[in-house]
One Martini backbone bead per residue (centre of mass of N, CA, C, O) as a GRO file, in nm:
protein
  366
    1MET     BB    1  -0.705   4.557   1.476
    2ASP     BB    2  -0.815   4.632   1.180
    3ARG     BB    3  -0.760   4.874   0.924
    4VAL     BB    4  -1.018   5.041   0.728
    5LEU     BB    5  -1.046   5.185   0.401
    6VAL     BB    6  -1.312   5.376   0.254
    7VAL     BB    7  -1.364   5.461  -0.102
    8ASP     BB    8  -1.631   5.697  -0.190
    9ASP     BB    9  -1.851   5.933  -0.348
   10GLU     BB   10  -2.078   5.769  -0.198
   11LYS     BB   11  -2.236   5.788   0.098
   12GLU     BB   12  -2.416   5.535   0.095
   13MET     BB   13  -2.182   5.333   0.050
   14LEU     BB   14  -2.026   5.399   0.306
   15ASP     BB   15  -2.251   5.315   0.502
   16VAL     BB   16  -2.275   5.022   0.413
   17CYS     BB   17  -1.982   4.934   0.465
   18ARG     BB   18  -1.969   5.010   0.762
   19ASP     BB   19  -2.192   4.818   0.864
   20ILE     BB   20  -2.064   4.552   0.764
   21LEU     BB   21  -1.770   4.577   0.895
   22ARG     BB   22  -1.842   4.598   1.201
   23SER     BB   23  -1.907   4.278   1.214
   24MET     BB   24  -1.566   4.219   1.177
   25ASN     BB   25  -1.375   4.362   1.372
   26VAL     BB   26  -1.321   4.667   1.259
   27ASP     BB   27  -1.158   4.967   1.165
   28VAL     BB   28  -1.349   5.229   1.026
   29VAL     BB   29  -1.271   5.431   0.737
   30THR     BB   30  -1.387   5.725   0.561
   31GLU     BB   31  -1.387   5.841   0.202
   32SER     BB   32  -1.499   6.070  -0.063
   33ASN     BB   33  -1.202   6.170  -0.125
   34PRO     BB   34  -0.932   6.061  -0.301
   35LEU     BB   35  -0.717   6.274  -0.213
   36HIS     BB   36  -0.759   6.234   0.090
   37ALA     BB   37  -0.694   5.933   0.088
   38ILE     BB   38  -0.401   5.956  -0.003
   39ALA     BB   39  -0.308   6.128   0.237
   40ARG     BB   40  -0.373   5.914   0.453
   41LEU     BB   41  -0.193   5.684   0.335
   42GLU     BB   42   0.078   5.861   0.378
   43SER     BB   43   0.018   5.897   0.719
   44GLU     BB   44  -0.119   5.611   0.748
   45ARG     BB   45  -0.224   5.297   0.876
   46PHE     BB   46  -0.329   5.016   0.669
   47ASP     BB   47  -0.462   4.692   0.592
   48LEU     BB   48  -0.722   4.805   0.428
   49ALA     BB   49  -0.860   4.882   0.100
   50ILE     BB   50  -1.173   5.023  -0.026
   51VAL     BB   51  -1.216   5.096  -0.379
   52ASP     BB   52  -1.338   5.293  -0.605
   53ILE     BB   53  -1.294   5.349  -0.939
   54ARG     BB   54  -1.526   5.566  -0.997
   55MET     BB   55  -1.393   5.897  -0.972
   56PRO     BB   56  -1.337   6.202  -0.903
   57GLU     BB   57  -1.001   6.339  -0.960
   58ALA     BB   58  -0.964   6.013  -0.876
   59ASP     BB   59  -0.907   5.702  -0.927
   60GLY     BB   60  -0.872   5.388  -0.792
   61LEU     BB   61  -0.595   5.322  -0.925
   62GLU     BB   62  -0.446   5.565  -0.801
   63VAL     BB   63  -0.496   5.490  -0.510
   64LEU     BB   64  -0.356   5.220  -0.531
   65ARG     BB   65  -0.075   5.311  -0.620
   66GLN     BB   66  -0.019   5.515  -0.380
   67GLY     BB   67  -0.103   5.338  -0.141
   68ARG     BB   68   0.105   5.100  -0.188
   69SER     BB   69   0.356   5.279  -0.170
   70ALA     BB   70   0.297   5.362   0.138
   71ASN     BB   71   0.144   5.054   0.176
   72PRO     BB   72   0.281   4.756   0.099
   73ASP     BB   73   0.101   4.567   0.312
   74MET     BB   74  -0.157   4.639   0.177
   75ALA     BB   75  -0.477   4.569   0.107
   76VAL     BB   76  -0.686   4.562  -0.204
   77LEU     BB   77  -1.016   4.663  -0.287
   78LEU     BB   78  -1.236   4.675  -0.559
   79MET     BB   79  -1.498   4.881  -0.686
   80THR     BB   80  -1.754   4.780  -0.936
   81ALA     BB   81  -2.000   4.819  -1.209
   82PHE     BB   82  -1.753   4.784  -1.453
   83PRO     BB   83  -1.623   4.511  -1.541
   84THR     BB   84  -1.302   4.453  -1.691
   85ASP     BB   85  -1.028   4.305  -1.811
   86ALA     BB   86  -0.843   4.556  -1.812
   87THR     BB   87  -0.895   4.650  -1.522
   88ILE     BB   88  -0.818   4.392  -1.376
   89GLU     BB   89  -0.530   4.365  -1.486
   90ARG     BB   90  -0.427   4.637  -1.378
   91SER     BB   91  -0.493   4.592  -1.076
   92VAL     BB   92  -0.305   4.347  -1.042
   93MET     BB   93  -0.039   4.493  -1.127
   94LEU     BB   94  -0.083   4.704  -0.874
   95GLY     BB   95  -0.192   4.497  -0.621
   96ALA     BB   96  -0.458   4.375  -0.612
   97THR     BB   97  -0.658   4.138  -0.444
   98GLY     BB   98  -0.947   4.247  -0.552
   99TYR     BB   99  -1.309   4.233  -0.629
  100VAL     BB  100  -1.627   4.409  -0.636
  101THR     BB  101  -1.961   4.399  -0.748
  102LYS     BB  102  -2.194   4.614  -0.835
  103PRO     BB  103  -2.408   4.496  -0.656
  104PHE     BB  104  -2.379   4.390  -0.312
  105SER     BB  105  -2.368   4.178  -0.062
  106PRO     BB  106  -2.277   4.127   0.254
  107GLU     BB  107  -2.148   3.848   0.196
  108GLN     BB  108  -1.959   3.934  -0.034
  109LEU     BB  109  -1.793   4.139   0.128
  110ARG     BB  110  -1.702   3.960   0.360
  111ALA     BB  111  -1.556   3.750   0.184
  112ALA     BB  112  -1.355   3.944   0.047
  113VAL     BB  113  -1.225   4.048   0.308
  114ALA     BB  114  -1.133   3.779   0.425
  115ARG     BB  115  -0.945   3.708   0.186
  116ALA     BB  116  -0.766   3.961   0.200
  117ARG     BB  117  -0.661   3.914   0.488
  118LEU     BB  118  -0.535   3.638   0.428
  119ASP     BB  119  -0.350   3.712   0.193
  120ARG     BB  120  -0.178   3.906   0.359
  121ARG     BB  121  -0.075   3.691   0.556
  122LEU     BB  122   0.052   3.488   0.344
  123ARG     BB  123   0.282   3.676   0.226
  124PHE     BB  124   0.439   3.648   0.535
  125THR     BB  125   0.471   3.327   0.486
  126SER     BB  126   0.608   3.041   0.504
  127GLN     BB  127   0.673   2.751   0.359
  128ILE     BB  128   0.675   2.434   0.310
  129PRO     BB  129   0.899   2.213   0.298
  130GLU     BB  130   1.014   1.999   0.049
  131ASN     BB  131   1.068   1.739   0.258
  132THR     BB  132   0.771   1.703   0.305
  133ARG     BB  133   0.576   1.390   0.343
  134CYS     BB  134   0.427   1.429   0.624
  135TYR     BB  135   0.083   1.550   0.711
  136GLU     BB  136  -0.164   1.482   0.904
  137GLY     BB  137  -0.187   1.191   0.731
  138MET     BB  138  -0.044   1.309   0.486
  139PHE     BB  139   0.094   1.224   0.164
  140GLY     BB  140   0.349   1.439   0.033
  141SER     BB  141   0.589   1.655  -0.188
  142CYS     BB  142   0.450   1.812  -0.375
  143GLU     BB  143   0.361   2.124  -0.458
  144GLU     BB  144   0.053   2.094  -0.419
  145MET     BB  145   0.067   1.982  -0.123
  146ARG     BB  146   0.234   2.209   0.004
  147LYS     BB  147   0.011   2.418  -0.035
  148VAL     BB  148  -0.192   2.284   0.148
  149TYR     BB  149  -0.025   2.284   0.407
  150SER     BB  150   0.027   2.590   0.419
  151LEU     BB  151  -0.269   2.677   0.435
  152ILE     BB  152  -0.337   2.529   0.693
  153GLU     BB  153  -0.138   2.670   0.881
  154GLN     BB  154  -0.283   2.956   0.848
  155VAL     BB  155  -0.593   2.890   0.885
  156ALA     BB  156  -0.618   2.746   1.158
  157SER     BB  157  -0.573   3.021   1.339
  158ALA     BB  158  -0.812   3.202   1.208
  159ASP     BB  159  -1.107   3.084   1.251
  160VAL     BB  160  -1.242   3.004   0.977
  161ASP     BB  161  -1.432   2.920   0.737
  162VAL     BB  162  -1.423   2.618   0.523
  163LEU     BB  163  -1.357   2.509   0.183
  164VAL     BB  164  -1.344   2.176   0.053
  165THR     BB  165  -1.202   2.057  -0.252
  166GLY     BB  166  -1.262   1.758  -0.446
  167GLU     BB  167  -1.232   1.457  -0.517
  168SER     BB  168  -1.292   1.152  -0.457
  169GLY     BB  169  -1.037   1.039  -0.229
  170VAL     BB  170  -0.820   1.284  -0.150
  171GLY     BB  171  -0.867   1.397   0.166
  172LYS     BB  172  -1.072   1.610   0.306
  173GLU     BB  173  -1.086   1.515   0.604
  174LEU     BB  174  -0.785   1.554   0.667
  175VAL     BB  175  -0.796   1.859   0.635
  176ALA     BB  176  -1.004   1.912   0.857
  177ARG     BB  177  -0.839   1.783   1.090
  178ALA     BB  178  -0.595   1.970   1.059
  179LEU     BB  179  -0.741   2.233   1.125
  180HIS     BB  180  -0.814   2.142   1.409
  181ASN     BB  181  -0.532   2.048   1.527
  182ARG     BB  182  -0.383   2.343   1.449
  183GLY     BB  183  -0.579   2.489   1.628
  184ALA     BB  184  -0.760   2.634   1.896
  185ARG     BB  185  -0.971   2.365   1.886
  186ALA     BB  186  -0.817   2.096   1.967
  187ARG     BB  187  -0.969   2.048   2.251
  188GLY     BB  188  -1.195   1.996   2.099
  189ARG     BB  189  -1.438   1.873   1.890
  190PHE     BB  190  -1.480   1.637   1.615
  191PHE     BB  191  -1.753   1.656   1.372
  192PRO     BB  192  -1.874   1.436   1.144
  193VAL     BB  193  -2.083   1.488   0.841
  194ASP     BB  194  -2.295   1.313   0.621
  195CYS     BB  195  -2.504   1.476   0.395
  196GLY     BB  196  -2.570   1.197   0.203
  197ALA     BB  197  -2.669   0.953   0.421
  198SER     BB  198  -2.943   1.101   0.499
  199PRO     BB  199  -3.235   1.186   0.548
  200GLU     BB  200  -3.357   1.494   0.594
  201ASN     BB  201  -3.499   1.456   0.875
  202LEU     BB  202  -3.255   1.315   1.015
  203LEU     BB  203  -3.039   1.531   0.960
  204GLU     BB  204  -3.173   1.763   1.110
  205SER     BB  205  -3.166   1.622   1.387
  206GLU     BB  206  -2.861   1.568   1.394
  207LEU     BB  207  -2.779   1.870   1.383
  208PHE     BB  208  -3.021   2.030   1.576
  209GLY     BB  209  -3.220   1.862   1.701
  210HIS     BB  210  -3.473   1.779   1.963
  211GLU     BB  211  -3.782   1.759   2.097
  212LYS     BB  212  -4.014   1.634   2.275
  213GLY     BB  213  -4.257   1.548   2.033
  214ALA     BB  214  -4.178   1.658   1.744
  215TYR     BB  215  -4.202   1.348   1.665
  216THR     BB  216  -4.226   1.043   1.579
  217GLY     BB  217  -4.009   0.902   1.833
  218ALA     BB  218  -3.973   1.158   2.026
  219VAL     BB  219  -3.914   1.067   2.360
  220ALA     BB  220  -3.669   1.276   2.362
  221SER     BB  221  -3.444   1.496   2.412
  222SER     BB  222  -3.196   1.635   2.167
  223ARG     BB  223  -2.892   1.693   2.072
  224GLY     BB  224  -2.695   1.823   1.835
  225LEU     BB  225  -2.397   1.852   1.668
  226VAL     BB  226  -2.373   2.154   1.700
  227GLU     BB  227  -2.371   2.145   2.012
  228PHE     BB  228  -2.139   1.936   2.049
  229ALA     BB  229  -1.930   2.140   1.885
  230HIS     BB  230  -1.869   2.317   2.105
  231LYS     BB  231  -1.548   2.450   2.070
  232GLY     BB  232  -1.529   2.326   1.782
  233THR     BB  233  -1.572   2.102   1.497
  234LEU     BB  234  -1.763   2.108   1.191
  235PHE     BB  235  -1.802   1.847   0.948
  236LEU     BB  236  -1.927   1.891   0.611
  237ASP     BB  237  -1.987   1.640   0.417
  238GLU     BB  238  -2.125   1.691   0.129
  239VAL     BB  239  -2.288   1.977   0.123
  240ALA     BB  240  -2.429   1.967  -0.172
  241GLU     BB  241  -2.659   1.749  -0.068
  242LEU     BB  242  -2.829   1.952   0.040
  243SER     BB  243  -3.106   2.087   0.078
  244LEU     BB  244  -3.252   2.390   0.051
  245ALA     BB  245  -3.381   2.387   0.332
  246LEU     BB  246  -3.116   2.318   0.490
  247GLN     BB  247  -2.950   2.556   0.387
  248VAL     BB  248  -3.107   2.773   0.536
  249LYS     BB  249  -3.049   2.668   0.827
  250LEU     BB  250  -2.742   2.681   0.804
  251LEU     BB  251  -2.717   2.982   0.746
  252ARG     BB  252  -2.843   3.082   1.011
  253MET     BB  253  -2.633   2.954   1.194
  254LEU     BB  254  -2.384   3.101   1.073
  255GLN     BB  255  -2.482   3.393   1.124
  256GLU     BB  256  -2.580   3.352   1.449
  257ARG     BB  257  -2.465   3.123   1.626
  258CYS     BB  258  -2.739   2.945   1.635
  259VAL     BB  259  -2.989   2.708   1.771
  260LYS     BB  260  -3.291   2.521   1.679
  261ARG     BB  261  -3.485   2.290   1.770
  262ILE     BB  262  -3.699   2.062   1.697
  263GLY     BB  263  -3.987   2.196   1.849
  264GLY     BB  264  -3.863   2.457   1.938
  265THR     BB  265  -3.802   2.808   2.085
  266ASP     BB  266  -3.509   2.805   2.156
  267PHE     BB  267  -3.189   2.952   2.158
  268VAL     BB  268  -2.856   2.826   2.096
  269GLU     BB  269  -2.544   2.898   2.157
  270VAL     BB  270  -2.255   2.876   1.931
  271ASP     BB  271  -1.898   2.768   1.920
  272ILE     BB  272  -1.793   2.730   1.589
  273ARG     BB  273  -1.639   2.543   1.334
  274VAL     BB  274  -1.664   2.533   0.974
  275VAL     BB  275  -1.619   2.246   0.762
  276ALA     BB  276  -1.647   2.207   0.417
  277ALA     BB  277  -1.740   1.954   0.163
  278THR     BB  278  -1.675   1.875  -0.196
  279HIS     BB  279  -1.692   1.709  -0.526
  280ARG     BB  280  -1.824   1.930  -0.654
  281HIS     BB  281  -1.901   2.193  -0.871
  282ILE     BB  282  -1.988   2.460  -0.694
  283ASP     BB  283  -2.021   2.688  -0.904
  284ARG     BB  284  -2.230   2.531  -1.072
  285GLU     BB  285  -2.440   2.487  -0.850
  286VAL     BB  286  -2.497   2.788  -0.817
  287ALA     BB  287  -2.567   2.866  -1.115
  288GLU     BB  288  -2.807   2.621  -1.115
  289GLY     BB  289  -2.957   2.637  -0.811
  290ARG     BB  290  -2.849   2.400  -0.595
  291PHE     BB  291  -2.685   2.638  -0.452
  292ARG     BB  292  -2.655   2.876  -0.235
  293GLU     BB  293  -2.500   3.175  -0.256
  294ASP     BB  294  -2.494   3.270   0.045
  295LEU     BB  295  -2.367   3.006   0.151
  296TYR     BB  296  -2.116   3.010  -0.018
  297TYR     BB  297  -1.998   3.276   0.099
  298ARG     BB  298  -1.987   3.175   0.393
  299LEU     BB  299  -1.795   2.921   0.340
  300ASN     BB  300  -1.590   3.083   0.123
  301VAL     BB  301  -1.354   3.224   0.275
  302VAL     BB  302  -1.195   2.952   0.242
  303ARG     BB  303  -1.010   2.766  -0.012
  304ILE     BB  304  -0.943   2.411  -0.056
  305GLU     BB  305  -0.759   2.242  -0.303
  306VAL     BB  306  -0.748   1.903  -0.381
  307PRO     BB  307  -0.557   1.706  -0.553
  308PRO     BB  308  -0.530   1.472  -0.769
  309LEU     BB  309  -0.331   1.199  -0.806
  310ARG     BB  310  -0.262   1.232  -1.121
  311GLU     BB  311  -0.123   1.537  -1.036
  312ARG     BB  312   0.134   1.421  -0.830
  313GLY     BB  313   0.340   1.249  -0.959
  314LYS     BB  314   0.577   1.128  -0.741
  315ASP     BB  315   0.353   1.044  -0.527
  316VAL     BB  316   0.245   0.779  -0.632
  317PHE     BB  317   0.481   0.586  -0.556
  318GLY     BB  318   0.525   0.685  -0.267
  319LEU     BB  319   0.241   0.602  -0.166
  320PHE     BB  320   0.265   0.304  -0.227
  321GLU     BB  321   0.505   0.248  -0.036
  322HIS     BB  322   0.369   0.353   0.219
  323PHE     BB  323   0.132   0.147   0.222
  324LEU     BB  324   0.297  -0.109   0.221
  325ALA     BB  325   0.453  -0.061   0.488
  326ARG     BB  326   0.190  -0.027   0.665
  327GLU     BB  327   0.019  -0.303   0.571
  328ALA     BB  328   0.190  -0.567   0.565
  329PRO     BB  329   0.184  -0.663   0.869
  330ARG     BB  330  -0.128  -0.728   0.870
  331PHE     BB  331  -0.056  -0.974   0.638
  332GLY     BB  332   0.234  -1.107   0.672
  333ARG     BB  333   0.427  -0.922   0.493
  334THR     BB  334   0.719  -0.897   0.259
  335ILE     BB  335   0.869  -0.636   0.078
  336ARG     BB  336   1.162  -0.636  -0.132
  337GLU     BB  337   1.038  -0.574  -0.431
  338ILE     BB  338   0.988  -0.346  -0.715
  339GLU     BB  339   0.906  -0.343  -1.019
  340PRO     BB  340   0.922  -0.124  -1.282
  341ALA     BB  341   0.643  -0.199  -1.409
  342VAL     BB  342   0.477  -0.110  -1.167
  343ARG     BB  343   0.543   0.186  -1.169
  344GLU     BB  344   0.441   0.243  -1.454
  345ALA     BB  345   0.148   0.158  -1.403
  346LEU     BB  346   0.085   0.358  -1.173
  347GLU     BB  347   0.156   0.627  -1.344
  348LYS     BB  348  -0.066   0.568  -1.578
  349TYR     BB  349  -0.285   0.559  -1.392
  350PRO     BB  350  -0.572   0.772  -1.306
  351TRP     BB  351  -0.720   0.743  -1.035
  352PRO     BB  352  -1.044   0.794  -0.974
  353GLY     BB  353  -1.022   0.719  -0.644
  354ASN     BB  354  -0.751   0.776  -0.552
  355VAL     BB  355  -0.631   0.722  -0.243
  356ARG     BB  356  -0.849   0.518  -0.171
  357GLU     BB  357  -0.789   0.325  -0.406
  358MET     BB  358  -0.494   0.262  -0.340
  359LEU     BB  359  -0.539   0.129  -0.066
  360ASN     BB  360  -0.714  -0.102  -0.180
  361VAL     BB  361  -0.500  -0.216  -0.371
  362VAL     BB  362  -0.288  -0.287  -0.159
  363ARG     BB  363  -0.467  -0.485   0.000
  364ARG     BB  364  -0.521  -0.677  -0.236
  365ILE     BB  365  -0.230  -0.755  -0.291
  366LEU     BB  366  -0.172  -0.857   0.011
   0.00000   0.00000   0.00000
């Protein structure tokens, strides 16, 4: 269990943080005096410190500086009601993992703490080797893809909810399947749901299930995919397409890890991991009110950004060769040589449809 030290001169804030953090299965210690906090950091081991910046006797940056000196492996989150570029820049230079702005919601603090704990873990983990070309169905050895592979390796066993972002066709579902296959839930089932493919009422029934007679045509009770995914992974593809009403129900399920079928009165507990994906600019969707901020914080514990194909350099031609070799036998073809002009054309083209488009191009060529 992680040990977390919270430092703030306001007792009410200490109480709020303690109550929120106890739900995250951590050992919480609080200090209202920054000098006492520094003394504890010099004599005790902590995995994470959450420190207010503005305090009498010693500010949070001084606690950060001395605390990280005594606990070099410790992650530090700063709390501030007055964030400025200069303060943020200095805190990063001193080794802060991040900061939260007061006032914050429970979801914002939980998300920041979860990211800080993961960041701390990733600092001491080796990266994927440079010669890795294929990983869980994904092809590529460029630095951007190796970062994706490495993050999957570490996040898979952490069993936290994940948000996967990237343009259409980059392979977000492959990332979700890799998280499932490499994690503790690999023996469970992987259920993909396309959140933009069904009308709202049908999607709600598909996700949460329904009782007999809940609506016209409901001739029998039916479990939803959330229940079917118990002990496994639920992949919500294009989650930003959900209506605001369904976003509320999804948020409740994520918070309470239980589900109520349409027309039912009983709650069913579920043990699932949720991986969500979207091609939209999710931060803009939140800012413009189309995606709930609290749901965003709940899903965005860890975020994996999959790069577009046009930014993957040498992977473009390598992926083309890979698809040719894989698909040619299906069409009874043998490719003996690829002219240089073909490679030049492939690398100049912007690939708006990304990997999915390239696979279709290869099949059309063959």
